[in-house]
């Protein structure tokens, strides 16, 4: 079976390459947010240094993707929408976040079927985070 596709029952976490894969995705996501003018709008909402943001998103996504729930074990329930209320998030910010994540997935050569499934799931979460018009 070596080299064969993983069984369909495997989690997105496993299909991304486990802990190292999730960390690589988050690192690329925030590198792109730092580098690309297209994401300057959401970059400006973040602190000057992104180190804390990187850790938190990595801990969160580990559990959200079906791996160890590193975020919950540190902080309890994520209350993600409440935690985003200090930041004005509308359609433009949602779409920048999603485009930045889609590019990170593409650059890491995540298999297209998985990238598509994740894009849909990220859309649901990002859309739910909107807290202002426009
Ligand atoms: C919709 C557009 C989004 C914007 C503009 C946005 C922006 C932000 C900002 C500015 C922070 C604070 C960073 C910091 O304290 O270092 C943050 C924190 C966080 N975001 Fe987002 N975010 C968005 C969507 C998402 C989505 C879709 C997820 C998950 C799939 C997510 C997960 C997180 C997590 C886990 C934290 C850390 C929360 C904490 O413990 O303080 N965000 N986000």
Tab-separated table of N, CA, C and O in Angstrom, residues 15-116:
chain	number	residue	atom	x	y	z
A	15	UNK	N	-4.502	14.044	6.360
A	15	UNK	CA	-4.258	14.222	4.919
A	15	UNK	C	-3.365	15.430	4.648
A	15	UNK	O	-2.672	15.483	3.625
A	16	UNK	N	-3.338	16.404	5.556
A	16	UNK	CA	-2.445	17.552	5.394
A	16	UNK	C	-1.017	17.241	5.842
A	16	UNK	O	-0.123	18.067	5.666
A	17	UNK	N	-0.824	16.077	6.451
A	17	UNK	CA	0.514	15.721	6.915
A	17	UNK	C	0.692	15.901	8.412
A	17	UNK	O	1.828	16.066	8.891
A	18	UNK	N	-0.433	15.883	9.150
A	18	UNK	CA	-0.353	15.914	10.610
A	18	UNK	C	0.192	17.238	11.124
A	18	UNK	O	0.059	18.289	10.479
A	19	UNK	N	0.826	17.174	12.270
A	19	UNK	CA	1.282	18.375	12.970
A	19	UNK	C	2.164	19.267	12.085
A	19	UNK	O	1.955	20.479	11.997
A	20	UNK	N	3.138	18.667	11.409
A	20	UNK	CA	4.066	19.465	10.585
A	20	UNK	C	3.331	20.131	9.426
A	20	UNK	O	3.645	21.268	9.049
A	21	UNK	N	2.333	19.436	8.862
A	21	UNK	CA	1.577	19.985	7.745
A	21	UNK	C	0.727	21.176	8.176
A	21	UNK	O	0.644	22.183	7.466
A	22	UNK	N	0.099	21.064	9.335
A	22	UNK	CA	-0.744	22.155	9.826
A	22	UNK	C	0.120	23.374	10.152
A	22	UNK	O	-0.206	24.518	9.807
A	23	UNK	N	1.261	23.110	10.783
A	23	UNK	CA	2.173	24.218	11.119
A	23	UNK	C	2.649	24.916	9.830
A	23	UNK	O	2.711	26.146	9.764
A	24	UNK	N	2.981	24.126	8.821
A	24	UNK	CA	3.473	24.698	7.554
A	24	UNK	C	2.378	25.546	6.897
A	24	UNK	O	2.657	26.620	6.345
A	25	UNK	N	1.127	25.068	6.962
A	25	UNK	CA	0.016	25.814	6.367
A	25	UNK	C	-0.150	27.172	7.067
A	25	UNK	O	-0.273	28.214	6.420
A	26	UNK	N	-0.133	27.148	8.392
A	26	UNK	CA	-0.312	28.387	9.151
A	26	UNK	C	0.859	29.337	8.908
A	26	UNK	O	0.676	30.547	8.735
A	27	UNK	N	2.063	28.799	8.866
A	27	UNK	CA	3.225	29.666	8.623
A	27	UNK	C	3.137	30.330	7.255
A	27	UNK	O	3.404	31.515	7.113
A	28	UNK	N	2.736	29.552	6.241
A	28	UNK	CA	2.635	30.132	4.902
A	28	UNK	C	1.511	31.170	4.851
A	28	UNK	O	1.655	32.220	4.217
A	29	UNK	N	0.392	30.862	5.517
A	29	UNK	CA	-0.741	31.790	5.575
A	29	UNK	C	-0.293	33.150	6.130
A	29	UNK	O	-0.558	34.196	5.534
A	30	UNK	N	0.417	33.142	7.248
A	30	UNK	CA	0.809	34.425	7.846
A	30	UNK	C	1.980	35.060	7.105
A	30	UNK	O	2.087	36.294	7.061
A	31	UNK	N	2.861	34.251	6.483
A	31	UNK	CA	3.916	34.843	5.638
A	31	UNK	C	3.267	35.619	4.493
A	31	UNK	O	3.660	36.745	4.191
A	32	UNK	N	2.272	35.006	3.854
A	32	UNK	CA	1.591	35.657	2.735
A	32	UNK	C	0.854	36.908	3.203
A	32	UNK	O	0.853	37.935	2.521
A	33	UNK	N	0.235	36.834	4.371
A	33	UNK	CA	-0.485	37.999	4.891
A	33	UNK	C	0.481	39.164	5.113
A	33	UNK	O	0.160	40.322	4.878
A	34	UNK	N	1.696	38.834	5.539
A	34	UNK	CA	2.724	39.844	5.782
A	34	UNK	C	3.260	40.431	4.474
A	34	UNK	O	3.600	41.603	4.415
A	35	UNK	N	3.346	39.590	3.439
A	35	UNK	CA	4.042	39.961	2.205
A	35	UNK	C	3.154	40.586	1.144
A	35	UNK	O	3.595	41.467	0.402
A	36	UNK	N	1.936	40.092	1.017
A	36	UNK	CA	1.129	40.419	-0.150
A	36	UNK	C	0.263	41.652	0.093
A	36	UNK	O	-0.575	41.653	1.009
A	37	UNK	N	0.408	42.673	-0.753
A	37	UNK	CA	-0.424	43.875	-0.611
A	37	UNK	C	-1.922	43.562	-0.638
A	37	UNK	O	-2.716	44.275	-0.021
A	38	UNK	N	-2.312	42.493	-1.333
A	38	UNK	CA	-3.739	42.153	-1.425
A	38	UNK	C	-4.350	41.850	-0.052
A	38	UNK	O	-5.568	41.930	0.107
A	39	UNK	N	-3.507	41.510	0.927
A	39	UNK	CA	-4.029	41.155	2.250
A	39	UNK	C	-3.683	42.212	3.303
A	39	UNK	O	-3.803	41.966	4.503
A	40	UNK	N	-3.241	43.394	2.822
A	40	UNK	CA	-2.829	44.450	3.757
A	40	UNK	C	-3.978	44.864	4.677
A	40	UNK	O	-3.746	45.227	5.838
A	41	UNK	N	-5.207	44.792	4.169
A	41	UNK	CA	-6.361	45.182	4.984
A	41	UNK	C	-6.476	44.337	6.245
A	41	UNK	O	-6.668	44.867	7.340
A	42	UNK	N	-6.348	43.016	6.112
A	42	UNK	CA	-6.464	42.172	7.312
A	42	UNK	C	-5.144	42.137	8.092
A	42	UNK	O	-5.158	41.978	9.302
A	43	UNK	N	-4.019	42.350	7.393
A	43	UNK	CA	-2.738	42.410	8.121
A	43	UNK	C	-2.778	43.530	9.151
A	43	UNK	O	-2.277	43.391	10.267
A	44	UNK	N	-3.417	44.651	8.740
A	44	UNK	CA	-3.465	45.831	9.608
A	44	UNK	C	-4.303	45.594	10.872
A	44	UNK	O	-4.145	46.313	11.857
A	45	UNK	N	-5.172	44.596	10.848
A	45	UNK	CA	-5.975	44.297	12.044
A	45	UNK	C	-5.163	43.529	13.079
A	45	UNK	O	-5.543	43.461	14.249
A	46	UNK	N	-4.053	42.918	12.628
A	46	UNK	CA	-3.255	42.046	13.495
A	46	UNK	C	-2.171	42.820	14.245
A	46	UNK	O	-1.814	43.921	13.838
A	47	UNK	N	-1.632	42.237	15.295
A	47	UNK	CA	-0.543	42.898	16.020
A	47	UNK	C	0.705	43.047	15.139
A	47	UNK	O	0.817	42.378	14.104
A	48	UNK	N	1.640	43.919	15.569
A	48	UNK	CA	2.862	44.166	14.797
A	48	UNK	C	3.600	42.856	14.540
A	48	UNK	O	4.031	42.581	13.424
A	49	UNK	N	3.748	42.044	15.565
A	49	UNK	CA	4.378	40.734	15.363
A	49	UNK	C	3.304	39.655	15.331
A	49	UNK	O	2.356	39.684	16.125
A	50	UNK	N	3.469	38.741	14.382
A	50	UNK	CA	2.437	37.717	14.161
A	50	UNK	C	2.720	36.414	14.911
A	50	UNK	O	2.000	35.433	14.728
A	51	UNK	N	3.742	36.401	15.739
A	51	UNK	CA	4.124	35.124	16.373
A	51	UNK	C	2.977	34.533	17.202
A	51	UNK	O	2.701	33.338	17.140
A	52	UNK	N	2.310	35.381	17.984
A	52	UNK	CA	1.203	34.885	18.811
A	52	UNK	C	0.032	34.424	17.951
A	52	UNK	O	-0.613	33.415	18.254
A	53	UNK	N	-0.222	35.149	16.863
A	53	UNK	CA	-1.316	34.774	15.967
A	53	UNK	C	-1.024	33.421	15.323
A	53	UNK	O	-1.910	32.578	15.166
A	54	UNK	N	0.229	33.222	14.931
A	54	UNK	CA	0.617	31.940	14.313
A	54	UNK	C	0.340	30.791	15.266
A	54	UNK	O	-0.237	29.774	14.886
A	55	UNK	N	0.787	30.947	16.515
A	55	UNK	CA	0.609	29.854	17.475
A	55	UNK	C	-0.869	29.552	17.682
A	55	UNK	O	-1.280	28.390	17.677
A	56	UNK	N	-1.666	30.615	17.843
A	56	UNK	CA	-3.075	30.384	18.157
A	56	UNK	C	-3.820	29.732	17.000
A	56	UNK	O	-4.632	28.833	17.221
A	57	UNK	N	-3.545	30.182	15.780
A	57	UNK	CA	-4.247	29.575	14.644
A	57	UNK	C	-3.807	28.117	14.462
A	57	UNK	O	-4.626	27.247	14.158
A	58	UNK	N	-2.522	27.865	14.671
A	58	UNK	CA	-2.025	26.485	14.576
A	58	UNK	C	-2.681	25.602	15.644
A	58	UNK	O	-3.167	24.505	15.344
A	59	UNK	N	-2.729	26.061	16.864
A	59	UNK	CA	-3.367	25.268	17.926
A	59	UNK	C	-4.832	25.030	17.586
A	59	UNK	O	-5.363	23.936	17.780
A	60	UNK	N	-5.506	26.070	17.110
A	60	UNK	CA	-6.923	25.941	16.786
A	60	UNK	C	-7.146	24.968	15.621
A	60	UNK	O	-7.974	24.057	15.707
A	61	UNK	N	-6.405	25.175	14.528
A	61	UNK	CA	-6.651	24.348	13.340
A	61	UNK	C	-6.312	22.883	13.589
A	61	UNK	O	-6.930	21.998	12.999
A	62	UNK	N	-5.349	22.618	14.458
A	62	UNK	CA	-5.018	21.227	14.778
A	62	UNK	C	-6.285	20.474	15.187
A	62	UNK	O	-6.594	19.405	14.651
A	63	UNK	N	-7.053	21.049	16.095
A	63	UNK	CA	-8.289	20.402	16.542
A	63	UNK	C	-9.403	20.486	15.507
A	63	UNK	O	-10.121	19.517	15.270
A	64	UNK	N	-9.530	21.647	14.875
A	64	UNK	CA	-10.611	21.890	13.896
A	64	UNK	C	-10.507	20.944	12.715
A	64	UNK	O	-11.506	20.554	12.115
A	65	UNK	N	-9.279	20.525	12.394
A	65	UNK	CA	-9.048	19.629	11.256
A	65	UNK	C	-9.101	18.153	11.656
A	65	UNK	O	-8.910	17.279	10.810
A	66	UNK	N	-9.356	17.890	12.927
A	66	UNK	CA	-9.513	16.500	13.357
A	66	UNK	C	-8.314	15.921	14.077
A	66	UNK	O	-8.262	14.725	14.355
A	67	UNK	N	-7.342	16.765	14.414
A	67	UNK	CA	-6.177	16.316	15.182
A	67	UNK	C	-6.317	16.694	16.649
A	67	UNK	O	-7.427	17.003	17.100
A	68	UNK	N	-5.208	16.689	17.383
A	68	UNK	CA	-5.268	17.024	18.819
A	68	UNK	C	-5.791	18.444	19.033
A	68	UNK	O	-5.399	19.369	18.325
A	69	UNK	N	-6.673	18.604	20.024
A	69	UNK	CA	-7.288	19.908	20.256
A	69	UNK	C	-6.385	20.756	21.146
A	69	UNK	O	-6.626	20.941	22.335
A	70	UNK	N	-5.329	21.272	20.530
A	70	UNK	CA	-4.303	21.997	21.284
A	70	UNK	C	-4.823	23.332	21.812
A	70	UNK	O	-4.378	23.800	22.856
A	71	UNK	N	-5.751	23.939	21.087
A	71	UNK	CA	-6.285	25.241	21.516
A	71	UNK	C	-7.176	25.067	22.745
A	71	UNK	O	-7.005	25.735	23.758
A	72	UNK	N	-8.119	24.139	22.622
A	72	UNK	CA	-9.088	23.932	23.704
A	72	UNK	C	-8.395	23.532	25.005
A	72	UNK	O	-8.782	23.969	26.077
A	73	UNK	N	-7.339	22.720	24.904
A	73	UNK	CA	-6.682	22.278	26.126
A	73	UNK	C	-5.944	23.440	26.802
A	73	UNK	O	-5.706	23.411	27.998
A	74	UNK	N	-5.596	24.479	26.048
A	74	UNK	CA	-4.947	25.655	26.651
A	74	UNK	C	-5.946	26.695	27.136
A	74	UNK	O	-5.799	27.253	28.208
A	75	UNK	N	-6.961	26.965	26.297
A	75	UNK	CA	-7.809	28.136	26.551
A	75	UNK	C	-9.271	27.793	26.788
A	75	UNK	O	-10.071	28.699	27.012
A	76	UNK	N	-9.668	26.541	26.683
A	76	UNK	CA	-11.088	26.203	26.779
A	76	UNK	C	-11.791	26.476	25.464
A	76	UNK	O	-11.152	26.587	24.412
A	77	UNK	N	-13.107	26.620	25.531
A	77	UNK	CA	-13.886	26.803	24.299
A	77	UNK	C	-13.387	28.029	23.538
A	77	UNK	O	-13.179	29.083	24.123
A	78	UNK	N	-13.198	27.892	22.201
A	78	UNK	CA	-12.609	29.004	21.441
A	78	UNK	C	-13.456	30.292	21.388
A	78	UNK	O	-12.897	31.372	21.269
A	79	UNK	N	-14.794	30.188	21.476
A	79	UNK	CA	-15.639	31.397	21.382
A	79	UNK	C	-15.132	32.304	20.257
A	79	UNK	O	-14.881	33.495	20.435
A	80	UNK	N	-14.970	31.704	19.086
A	80	UNK	CA	-14.254	32.368	17.998
A	80	UNK	C	-14.924	33.662	17.546
A	80	UNK	O	-14.258	34.658	17.302
A	81	UNK	N	-16.266	33.633	17.473
A	81	UNK	CA	-16.934	34.842	17.001
A	81	UNK	C	-16.745	35.981	18.008
A	81	UNK	O	-16.419	37.114	17.626
A	82	UNK	N	-16.894	35.674	19.282
A	82	UNK	CA	-16.708	36.694	20.316
A	82	UNK	C	-15.271	37.225	20.296
A	82	UNK	O	-15.046	38.431	20.440
A	83	UNK	N	-14.318	36.359	20.085
A	83	UNK	CA	-12.915	36.795	20.081
A	83	UNK	C	-12.581	37.670	18.883
A	83	UNK	O	-11.564	38.354	18.897
A	84	UNK	N	-13.402	37.605	17.839
A	84	UNK	CA	-13.156	38.454	16.672
A	84	UNK	C	-13.926	39.779	16.716
A	84	UNK	O	-13.741	40.622	15.848
A	85	UNK	N	-14.785	39.958	17.731
A	85	UNK	CA	-15.593	41.184	17.775
A	85	UNK	C	-14.772	42.471	17.850
A	85	UNK	O	-15.192	43.503	17.328
A	86	UNK	N	-13.575	42.441	18.475
A	86	UNK	CA	-12.782	43.689	18.489
A	86	UNK	C	-12.302	44.120	17.102
A	86	UNK	O	-11.840	45.249	16.946
A	87	UNK	N	-12.386	43.226	16.112
A	87	UNK	CA	-11.893	43.550	14.775
A	87	UNK	C	-13.089	43.696	13.842
A	87	UNK	O	-13.961	42.825	13.809
A	88	UNK	N	-13.112	44.795	13.078
A	88	UNK	CA	-14.223	45.030	12.157
A	88	UNK	C	-14.057	44.111	10.953
A	88	UNK	O	-13.133	44.263	10.152
A	89	UNK	N	-14.935	43.124	10.838
A	89	UNK	CA	-14.854	42.126	9.763
A	89	UNK	C	-16.118	42.194	8.916
A	89	UNK	O	-17.223	41.945	9.412
A	90	UNK	N	-15.940	42.581	7.655
A	90	UNK	CA	-17.029	42.588	6.681
A	90	UNK	C	-16.674	41.645	5.541
A	90	UNK	O	-15.791	40.791	5.673
A	91	UNK	N	-17.361	41.834	4.424
A	91	UNK	CA	-17.130	40.945	3.283
A	91	UNK	C	-15.687	41.058	2.763
A	91	UNK	O	-15.049	40.050	2.454
A	92	UNK	N	-15.158	42.274	2.702
A	92	UNK	CA	-13.796	42.459	2.177
A	92	UNK	C	-12.776	41.721	3.043
A	92	UNK	O	-11.885	41.032	2.523
A	93	UNK	N	-12.922	41.832	4.362
A	93	UNK	CA	-11.967	41.181	5.269
A	93	UNK	C	-12.122	39.652	5.197
A	93	UNK	O	-11.146	38.917	5.166
A	94	UNK	N	-13.375	39.207	5.160
A	94	UNK	CA	-13.634	37.764	5.005
A	94	UNK	C	-12.959	37.236	3.742
A	94	UNK	O	-12.275	36.200	3.767
A	95	UNK	N	-13.159	37.954	2.647
A	95	UNK	CA	-12.635	37.460	1.377
A	95	UNK	C	-11.108	37.519	1.311
A	95	UNK	O	-10.477	36.657	0.695
A	96	UNK	N	-10.507	38.507	1.966
A	96	UNK	CA	-9.037	38.538	2.024
A	96	UNK	C	-8.505	37.345	2.819
A	96	UNK	O	-7.529	36.714	2.430
A	97	UNK	N	-9.153	37.068	3.930
A	97	UNK	CA	-8.722	35.940	4.767
A	97	UNK	C	-8.810	34.634	3.957
A	97	UNK	O	-7.871	33.833	3.931
A	98	UNK	N	-9.933	34.448	3.262
A	98	UNK	CA	-10.146	33.215	2.493
A	98	UNK	C	-9.168	33.115	1.320
A	98	UNK	O	-8.649	32.032	1.034
A	99	UNK	N	-8.893	34.243	0.650
A	99	UNK	CA	-7.968	34.216	-0.485
A	99	UNK	C	-6.554	33.903	-0.005
A	99	UNK	O	-5.809	33.159	-0.665
A	100	UNK	N	-6.190	34.467	1.129
A	100	UNK	CA	-4.850	34.218	1.691
A	100	UNK	C	-4.710	32.731	2.046
A	100	UNK	O	-3.692	32.099	1.737
A	101	UNK	N	-5.749	32.170	2.649
A	101	UNK	CA	-5.711	30.743	3.008
A	101	UNK	C	-5.713	29.862	1.748
A	101	UNK	O	-4.993	28.860	1.677
A	102	UNK	N	-6.491	30.242	0.746
A	102	UNK	CA	-6.539	29.447	-0.492
A	102	UNK	C	-5.163	29.437	-1.170
A	102	UNK	O	-4.721	28.400	-1.680
A	103	UNK	N	-4.485	30.579	-1.146
A	103	UNK	CA	-3.153	30.640	-1.756
A	103	UNK	C	-2.154	29.789	-0.971
A	103	UNK	O	-1.323	29.086	-1.548
A	104	UNK	N	-2.257	29.835	0.356
A	104	UNK	CA	-1.365	29.009	1.177
A	104	UNK	C	-1.592	27.521	0.877
A	104	UNK	O	-0.629	26.756	0.710
A	105	UNK	N	-2.846	27.117	0.758
A	105	UNK	CA	-3.158	25.706	0.446
A	105	UNK	C	-2.594	25.330	-0.927
A	105	UNK	O	-2.037	24.246	-1.109
A	106	UNK	N	-2.739	26.252	-1.871
A	106	UNK	CA	-2.248	25.990	-3.226
A	106	UNK	C	-0.725	25.890	-3.244
A	106	UNK	O	-0.155	24.978	-3.843
A	107	UNK	N	-0.057	26.796	-2.558
A	107	UNK	CA	1.414	26.784	-2.548
A	107	UNK	C	1.970	25.548	-1.862
A	107	UNK	O	3.057	25.094	-2.183
A	108	UNK	N	1.219	25.008	-0.891
A	108	UNK	CA	1.697	23.801	-0.217
A	108	UNK	C	1.292	22.547	-0.988
A	108	UNK	O	1.495	21.439	-0.516
A	109	UNK	N	0.703	22.740	-2.165
A	109	UNK	CA	0.337	21.630	-3.047
A	109	UNK	C	-0.595	20.633	-2.359
A	109	UNK	O	-0.459	19.415	-2.501
A	110	UNK	N	-1.539	21.189	-1.594
A	110	UNK	CA	-2.555	20.334	-0.974
A	110	UNK	C	-3.427	19.756	-2.086
A	110	UNK	O	-3.769	20.455	-3.046
A	111	UNK	N	-3.761	18.485	-2.000
A	111	UNK	CA	-4.543	17.832	-3.057
A	111	UNK	C	-5.834	18.620	-3.303
A	111	UNK	O	-6.493	19.057	-2.357
A	112	UNK	N	-6.185	18.818	-4.570
A	112	UNK	CA	-7.313	19.702	-4.905
A	112	UNK	C	-8.631	19.342	-4.212
A	112	UNK	O	-9.361	20.242	-3.781
A	113	UNK	N	-8.941	18.062	-4.087
A	113	UNK	CA	-10.222	17.690	-3.463
A	113	UNK	C	-10.248	18.133	-2.003
A	113	UNK	O	-11.270	18.626	-1.501
A	114	UNK	N	-9.139	17.981	-1.332
A	114	UNK	CA	-9.063	18.402	0.071
A	114	UNK	C	-9.095	19.923	0.162
A	114	UNK	O	-9.783	20.490	1.010
A	115	UNK	N	-8.360	20.594	-0.728
A	115	UNK	CA	-8.342	22.060	-0.715
A	115	UNK	C	-9.748	22.614	-0.922
A	115	UNK	O	-10.156	23.576	-0.256
A	116	UNK	N	-10.518	21.982	-1.807
A	116	UNK	CA	-11.888	22.427	-2.082
A	116	UNK	C	-12.785	22.225	-0.859
A	116	UNK	O	-13.551	23.104	-0.477
